[in-house]
mmCIF file of C-alpha atoms and ligand atoms in Angstrom:
data_model
loop_
_atom_site.group_PDB
_atom_site.id
_atom_site.type_symbol
_atom_site.label_atom_id
_atom_site.label_comp_id
_atom_site.label_asym_id
_atom_site.label_seq_id
_atom_site.Cartn_x
_atom_site.Cartn_y
_atom_site.Cartn_z
ATOM 1 C CA MET A 1 86.737 98.198 99.227
ATOM 2 C CA ASN A 2 86.796 97.074 102.869
ATOM 3 C CA ALA A 3 84.046 98.331 105.126
ATOM 4 C CA HIS A 4 86.554 99.962 107.505
ATOM 5 C CA VAL A 5 88.105 102.118 104.799
ATOM 6 C CA ALA A 6 87.192 105.812 104.999
ATOM 7 C CA THR A 7 85.724 107.921 102.218
ATOM 8 C CA PRO A 8 88.589 108.519 99.772
ATOM 9 C CA THR A 9 90.062 112.032 99.651
ATOM 10 C CA VAL A 10 91.638 113.317 96.435
ATOM 11 C CA SER A 11 93.698 116.502 96.280
ATOM 12 C CA ALA A 12 92.967 118.884 93.435
ATOM 13 C CA PHE A 13 93.558 122.515 92.549
ATOM 14 C CA ALA A 14 90.987 125.176 93.392
ATOM 15 C CA TRP A 15 92.068 127.124 90.336
ATOM 16 C CA VAL A 16 94.101 126.536 87.162
ATOM 17 C CA PRO A 17 94.483 128.549 83.929
ATOM 18 C CA ASP A 18 91.855 127.815 81.284
ATOM 19 C CA PHE A 19 94.113 125.605 79.133
ATOM 20 C CA ALA A 20 94.502 123.177 82.055
ATOM 21 C CA LYS A 21 90.841 122.957 83.016
ATOM 22 C CA GLY A 22 89.608 119.422 82.416
ATOM 23 C CA GLN A 23 93.202 118.167 82.123
ATOM 24 C CA VAL A 24 94.525 118.188 85.693
ATOM 25 C CA ARG A 25 95.552 114.725 86.758
ATOM 26 C CA ASP A 26 93.165 114.387 89.682
ATOM 27 C CA LEU A 27 90.662 113.718 86.859
ATOM 28 C CA ARG A 28 92.148 110.233 86.492
ATOM 29 C CA VAL A 29 91.468 109.422 90.122
ATOM 30 C CA ARG A 30 87.999 110.954 90.123
ATOM 31 C CA TRP A 31 87.135 108.933 87.021
ATOM 32 C CA ALA A 32 88.432 105.694 88.534
ATOM 33 C CA LEU A 33 86.402 106.291 91.675
ATOM 34 C CA GLU A 34 83.297 107.002 89.597
ATOM 35 C CA GLU A 35 83.779 103.794 87.585
ATOM 36 C CA ALA A 36 84.221 101.911 90.865
ATOM 37 C CA GLY A 37 81.082 103.492 92.298
ATOM 38 C CA LEU A 38 82.977 104.984 95.229
ATOM 39 C CA PRO A 39 82.039 108.387 96.617
ATOM 40 C CA TYR A 40 84.952 110.667 97.429
ATOM 41 C CA ARG A 41 85.760 114.111 98.735
ATOM 42 C CA THR A 42 88.264 116.609 97.434
ATOM 43 C CA ASP A 43 90.969 118.496 99.270
ATOM 44 C CA LEU A 44 91.257 121.669 97.198
ATOM 45 C CA LEU A 45 94.617 123.422 97.162
ATOM 46 C CA SER A 46 94.775 127.136 96.531
ATOM 47 C CA PRO A 47 97.541 128.252 94.200
ATOM 48 C CA GLY A 48 100.814 128.156 96.140
ATOM 49 C CA GLN A 49 99.388 125.999 98.922
ATOM 50 C CA ALA A 50 101.621 122.993 98.193
ATOM 51 C CA ASN A 51 103.521 123.663 101.415
ATOM 52 C CA ALA A 52 105.619 121.371 103.604
ATOM 53 C CA ASP A 53 102.520 119.883 105.225
ATOM 54 C CA TYR A 54 101.045 118.953 101.829
ATOM 55 C CA ARG A 55 104.414 117.639 100.662
ATOM 56 C CA ARG A 56 104.269 114.995 103.351
ATOM 57 C CA HIS A 57 101.553 113.484 101.141
ATOM 58 C CA GLN A 58 102.912 114.519 97.723
ATOM 59 C CA PRO A 59 106.701 115.094 97.798
ATOM 60 C CA PHE A 60 106.677 117.149 94.580
ATOM 61 C CA GLY A 61 103.840 119.436 95.611
ATOM 62 C CA GLN A 62 101.678 118.180 92.746
ATOM 63 C CA VAL A 63 98.128 116.888 92.544
ATOM 64 C CA PRO A 64 96.717 114.346 92.980
ATOM 65 C CA ALA A 65 97.433 112.894 96.398
ATOM 66 C CA PHE A 66 95.051 110.317 97.819
ATOM 67 C CA GLN A 67 94.073 108.888 101.193
ATOM 68 C CA ASP A 68 91.357 106.368 101.941
ATOM 69 C CA GLY A 69 92.077 105.424 105.547
ATOM 70 C CA GLU A 70 94.047 102.431 104.315
ATOM 71 C CA VAL A 71 96.673 104.159 102.167
ATOM 72 C CA ASP A 72 98.246 107.596 101.837
ATOM 73 C CA MET A 73 99.689 107.810 98.332
ATOM 74 C CA PHE A 74 100.549 109.914 95.306
ATOM 75 C CA GLU A 75 101.119 109.515 91.529
ATOM 76 C CA SER A 76 97.907 109.278 89.539
ATOM 77 C CA GLY A 77 98.832 105.959 87.912
ATOM 78 C CA ALA A 78 99.624 104.330 91.248
ATOM 79 C CA ILE A 79 96.396 105.642 92.743
ATOM 80 C CA VAL A 80 94.326 104.376 89.812
ATOM 81 C CA LEU A 81 96.011 100.976 90.184
ATOM 82 C CA HIS A 82 95.167 100.953 93.900
ATOM 83 C CA ILE A 83 91.512 101.634 93.107
ATOM 84 C CA ALA A 84 91.450 99.169 90.196
ATOM 85 C CA GLU A 85 92.788 96.373 92.364
ATOM 86 C CA ARG A 86 89.659 96.735 94.459
ATOM 87 C CA ALA A 87 87.205 97.295 91.592
ATOM 88 C CA PRO A 88 86.426 94.591 89.019
ATOM 89 C CA ALA A 89 84.849 97.373 86.925
ATOM 90 C CA LEU A 90 88.396 98.583 86.248
ATOM 91 C CA MET A 91 90.473 95.413 86.149
ATOM 92 C CA PRO A 92 89.729 91.714 85.564
ATOM 93 C CA THR A 93 90.451 89.584 88.622
ATOM 94 C CA ASP A 94 92.156 86.705 86.784
ATOM 95 C CA PRO A 95 95.985 86.975 86.651
ATOM 96 C CA ALA A 96 96.171 87.169 82.848
ATOM 97 C CA GLY A 97 93.527 89.885 82.610
ATOM 98 C CA ARG A 98 95.114 91.795 85.477
ATOM 99 C CA ALA A 99 98.501 91.619 83.716
ATOM 100 C CA ARG A 100 97.005 92.950 80.471
ATOM 101 C CA THR A 101 95.396 95.852 82.305
ATOM 102 C CA ILE A 102 98.593 96.776 84.115
ATOM 103 C CA SER A 103 100.538 96.558 80.840
ATOM 104 C CA TRP A 104 98.174 99.079 79.229
ATOM 105 C CA MET A 105 98.351 101.333 82.258
ATOM 106 C CA PHE A 106 102.126 101.488 81.976
ATOM 107 C CA ALA A 107 101.933 101.839 78.192
ATOM 108 C CA ALA A 108 99.731 104.893 78.649
ATOM 109 C CA LEU A 109 102.026 106.525 81.192
ATOM 110 C CA ASN A 110 105.416 105.317 80.060
ATOM 111 C CA THR A 111 105.171 104.917 76.285
ATOM 112 C CA MET A 112 102.443 107.330 75.139
ATOM 113 C CA GLU A 113 102.608 110.080 77.735
ATOM 114 C CA PRO A 114 106.279 111.172 77.341
ATOM 115 C CA PRO A 115 106.006 112.355 73.713
ATOM 116 C CA ILE A 116 102.447 113.611 74.172
ATOM 117 C CA GLN A 117 103.261 115.555 77.329
ATOM 118 C CA THR A 118 106.401 116.992 75.753
ATOM 119 C CA LEU A 119 104.464 118.158 72.709
ATOM 120 C CA GLY A 120 101.763 119.588 74.958
ATOM 121 C CA GLU A 121 104.360 121.551 76.917
ATOM 122 C CA LEU A 122 105.925 122.901 73.732
ATOM 123 C CA ASP A 123 102.539 124.129 72.533
ATOM 124 C CA PHE A 124 101.187 125.403 75.860
ATOM 125 C CA PHE A 125 104.285 127.066 77.298
ATOM 126 C CA HIS A 126 106.890 127.700 74.598
ATOM 127 C CA ALA A 127 105.058 128.021 71.285
ATOM 128 C CA ASP A 128 106.638 131.394 70.434
ATOM 129 C CA GLN A 129 110.211 130.373 71.109
ATOM 130 C CA ASP A 130 112.587 129.428 68.322
ATOM 131 C CA TRP A 131 113.967 126.350 70.074
ATOM 132 C CA ALA A 132 110.406 125.019 70.489
ATOM 133 C CA LYS A 133 109.603 125.621 66.820
ATOM 134 C CA ALA A 134 112.747 123.694 65.889
ATOM 135 C CA ARG A 135 111.938 120.843 68.262
ATOM 136 C CA ARG A 136 108.247 120.493 67.390
ATOM 137 C CA PRO A 137 108.406 118.525 64.078
ATOM 138 C CA ALA A 138 110.396 115.711 65.701
ATOM 139 C CA MET A 139 107.919 115.541 68.583
ATOM 140 C CA VAL A 140 104.983 115.490 66.160
ATOM 141 C CA ALA A 141 106.613 112.620 64.260
ATOM 142 C CA TRP A 142 107.126 110.713 67.516
ATOM 143 C CA VAL A 143 103.510 111.203 68.573
ATOM 144 C CA GLU A 144 102.251 110.230 65.102
ATOM 145 C CA LYS A 145 104.295 107.025 65.172
ATOM 146 C CA ARG A 146 102.957 106.001 68.593
ATOM 147 C CA ALA A 147 99.392 107.000 67.676
ATOM 148 C CA ALA A 148 99.519 104.903 64.501
ATOM 149 C CA GLU A 149 100.861 101.920 66.435
ATOM 150 C CA LEU A 150 98.158 102.291 69.059
ATOM 151 C CA ALA A 151 95.424 102.555 66.411
ATOM 152 C CA GLN A 152 96.802 99.480 64.678
ATOM 153 C CA ARG A 153 96.680 97.465 67.893
ATOM 154 C CA LEU A 154 93.229 98.727 68.841
ATOM 155 C CA GLY A 155 91.906 97.638 65.462
ATOM 156 C CA ASP A 156 88.128 97.396 65.515
ATOM 157 C CA ASN A 157 87.978 96.593 69.220
ATOM 158 C CA PRO A 158 86.079 99.032 71.375
ATOM 159 C CA TYR A 159 88.728 98.960 74.105
ATOM 160 C CA LEU A 160 92.392 98.072 74.497
ATOM 161 C CA ASP A 161 91.549 94.786 76.207
ATOM 162 C CA SER A 162 89.090 93.857 73.449
ATOM 163 C CA ASP A 163 85.488 94.492 74.504
ATOM 164 C CA ARG A 164 86.128 95.323 78.129
ATOM 165 C CA PHE A 165 86.883 98.788 79.540
ATOM 166 C CA THR A 166 89.765 98.761 82.035
ATOM 167 C CA ALA A 167 91.994 101.141 83.975
ATOM 168 C CA GLY A 168 94.318 100.938 80.945
ATOM 169 C CA ASP A 169 91.688 102.698 78.827
ATOM 170 C CA LEU A 170 91.109 105.198 81.587
ATOM 171 C CA LEU A 171 94.749 106.267 81.689
ATOM 172 C CA MET A 172 95.187 106.050 77.904
ATOM 173 C CA THR A 173 92.208 108.345 77.367
ATOM 174 C CA THR A 174 93.508 110.977 79.772
ATOM 175 C CA VAL A 175 96.906 110.874 78.078
ATOM 176 C CA LEU A 176 95.530 111.155 74.529
ATOM 177 C CA ARG A 177 93.362 114.109 75.593
ATOM 178 C CA ILE A 178 96.433 116.139 76.585
ATOM 179 C CA ILE A 179 96.921 117.142 72.931
ATOM 180 C CA ASP A 180 93.261 117.433 72.030
ATOM 181 C CA ARG A 181 93.962 120.912 70.650
ATOM 182 C CA THR A 182 95.935 119.297 67.836
ATOM 183 C CA ASP A 183 94.402 116.862 65.350
ATOM 184 C CA LEU A 184 97.187 114.319 65.808
ATOM 185 C CA ILE A 185 95.002 111.841 67.671
ATOM 186 C CA ARG A 186 91.551 112.816 66.419
ATOM 187 C CA SER A 187 92.659 112.485 62.780
ATOM 188 C CA GLN A 188 93.037 108.738 63.336
ATOM 189 C CA PRO A 189 89.416 107.513 62.947
ATOM 190 C CA ARG A 190 89.907 104.565 65.278
ATOM 191 C CA LEU A 191 91.472 106.696 68.001
ATOM 192 C CA ASN A 192 88.846 109.376 67.570
ATOM 193 C CA ALA A 193 86.072 106.797 67.960
ATOM 194 C CA TYR A 194 87.922 105.286 70.918
ATOM 195 C CA LEU A 195 88.192 108.662 72.653
ATOM 196 C CA GLU A 196 84.532 109.391 72.010
ATOM 197 C CA ARG A 197 83.613 105.989 73.431
ATOM 198 C CA CYS A 198 85.701 106.391 76.569
ATOM 199 C CA THR A 199 84.864 110.026 77.282
ATOM 200 C CA GLY A 200 81.194 109.266 76.606
ATOM 201 C CA ARG A 201 81.100 107.009 79.645
ATOM 202 C CA PRO A 202 78.877 108.447 82.380
ATOM 203 C CA ALA A 203 81.672 108.036 84.938
ATOM 204 C CA PHE A 204 84.026 110.197 82.862
ATOM 205 C CA GLN A 205 81.386 112.862 82.362
ATOM 206 C CA LYS A 206 80.684 112.953 86.081
ATOM 207 C CA ALA A 207 84.373 113.181 86.968
ATOM 208 C CA LEU A 208 84.984 115.951 84.439
ATOM 209 C CA ALA A 209 81.989 117.949 85.643
ATOM 210 C CA ALA A 210 83.163 117.587 89.239
ATOM 211 C CA GLN A 211 86.658 118.835 88.406
ATOM 212 C CA MET A 212 85.295 121.810 86.497
ATOM 213 C CA ALA A 213 82.887 122.611 89.324
ATOM 214 C CA ASP A 214 85.755 122.706 91.801
ATOM 215 C CA PHE A 215 87.625 125.459 89.945
ATOM 216 C CA MET A 216 86.076 128.128 92.128
ATOM 217 C CA GLY A 217 89.232 129.519 93.688
ATOM 218 C CA SER A 218 90.681 132.933 92.891
ATOM 219 C CA PRO A 219 93.615 133.131 90.497
ATOM 220 C CA PRO A 220 96.890 134.091 92.165
ATOM 221 C CA PRO A 221 98.119 137.684 91.691
ATOM 222 C CA GLY A 222 99.167 138.250 88.121
ATOM 223 C CA TRP A 223 97.048 135.410 86.679
ATOM 224 C CA GLY A 224 93.508 136.692 86.891
HETATM 225 N N1 GSH B 1 103.322 111.995 87.533
HETATM 226 C C1 GSH B 1 102.422 112.785 88.342
HETATM 227 C C2 GSH B 1 102.277 114.145 87.693
HETATM 228 C C3 GSH B 1 101.361 115.041 88.487
HETATM 229 C C4 GSH B 1 101.277 116.413 87.857
HETATM 230 O O1 GSH B 1 102.001 116.732 86.890
HETATM 231 N N2 GSH B 1 100.380 117.215 88.395
HETATM 232 C C5 GSH B 1 100.275 118.565 87.919
HETATM 233 C C6 GSH B 1 98.835 118.894 87.574
HETATM 234 S S1 GSH B 1 98.287 117.901 86.214
HETATM 235 C C7 GSH B 1 100.731 119.509 89.005
HETATM 236 O O2 GSH B 1 100.414 119.323 90.156
HETATM 237 N N3 GSH B 1 101.496 120.522 88.606
HETATM 238 C C8 GSH B 1 102.027 121.496 89.524
HETATM 239 C C9 GSH B 1 103.486 121.291 89.736
HETATM 240 O O3 GSH B 1 104.100 120.425 89.111
HETATM 241 O O4 GSH B 1 104.032 122.024 90.565
HETATM 242 C C10 GSH B 1 101.059 112.091 88.434
HETATM 243 O O5 GSH B 1 100.675 111.471 87.439
HETATM 244 O O6 GSH B 1 100.402 112.171 89.488
#
């Protein structure tokens, strides 16, 4: 990163319910910064603090938002791409390698995440409702199909781009973890080993510990 660029700031929540701890999407950005060896600071939002001022940075009131003195941006995938473009640890610099990395980043967010996130929402928020029970088998089948295809492509390679970890693995890992309470991913030996490999990286462990350590805020009324 250029010398003039300021210490990156990542927005995150000061408190979330237990099921979301370790899952909030600022984790992606923290992890990318750790892999890139870049120190950062966090801007912790209290519950309900996504006000008009914050929405100038994140129009939907979500986390993460990101500023580094050069850019002011939102969307975890876009932020990770911004970091990866400046960090060879996250993306090869040759055009073909860069294209492969970006393809996997979009595959994680645009092909794998929709069914996985939908299934996660069914299980986290609507599990007791009849419509969710009726919808779930089709979502499970969709996730299983994509997981099998991903495992097939991964083969015996350690990472999606063969033997090199990239921002594609970073995003894919965070997506696959969304449904870690099911065995849909972990029951695939290759995907289980892949997740263990990626989450075993020191940068991931550091990012996860930092997110957990930041959950110091008080729950909003009615949550605690
Ligand atoms: N596509 C966005 C999604 C961000 C997102 O869903 N953030 C969640 C936390 S993981 C959030 O802020 N939820 C609160 C809300 O949507 O109001 C991204 O990847 O940055």
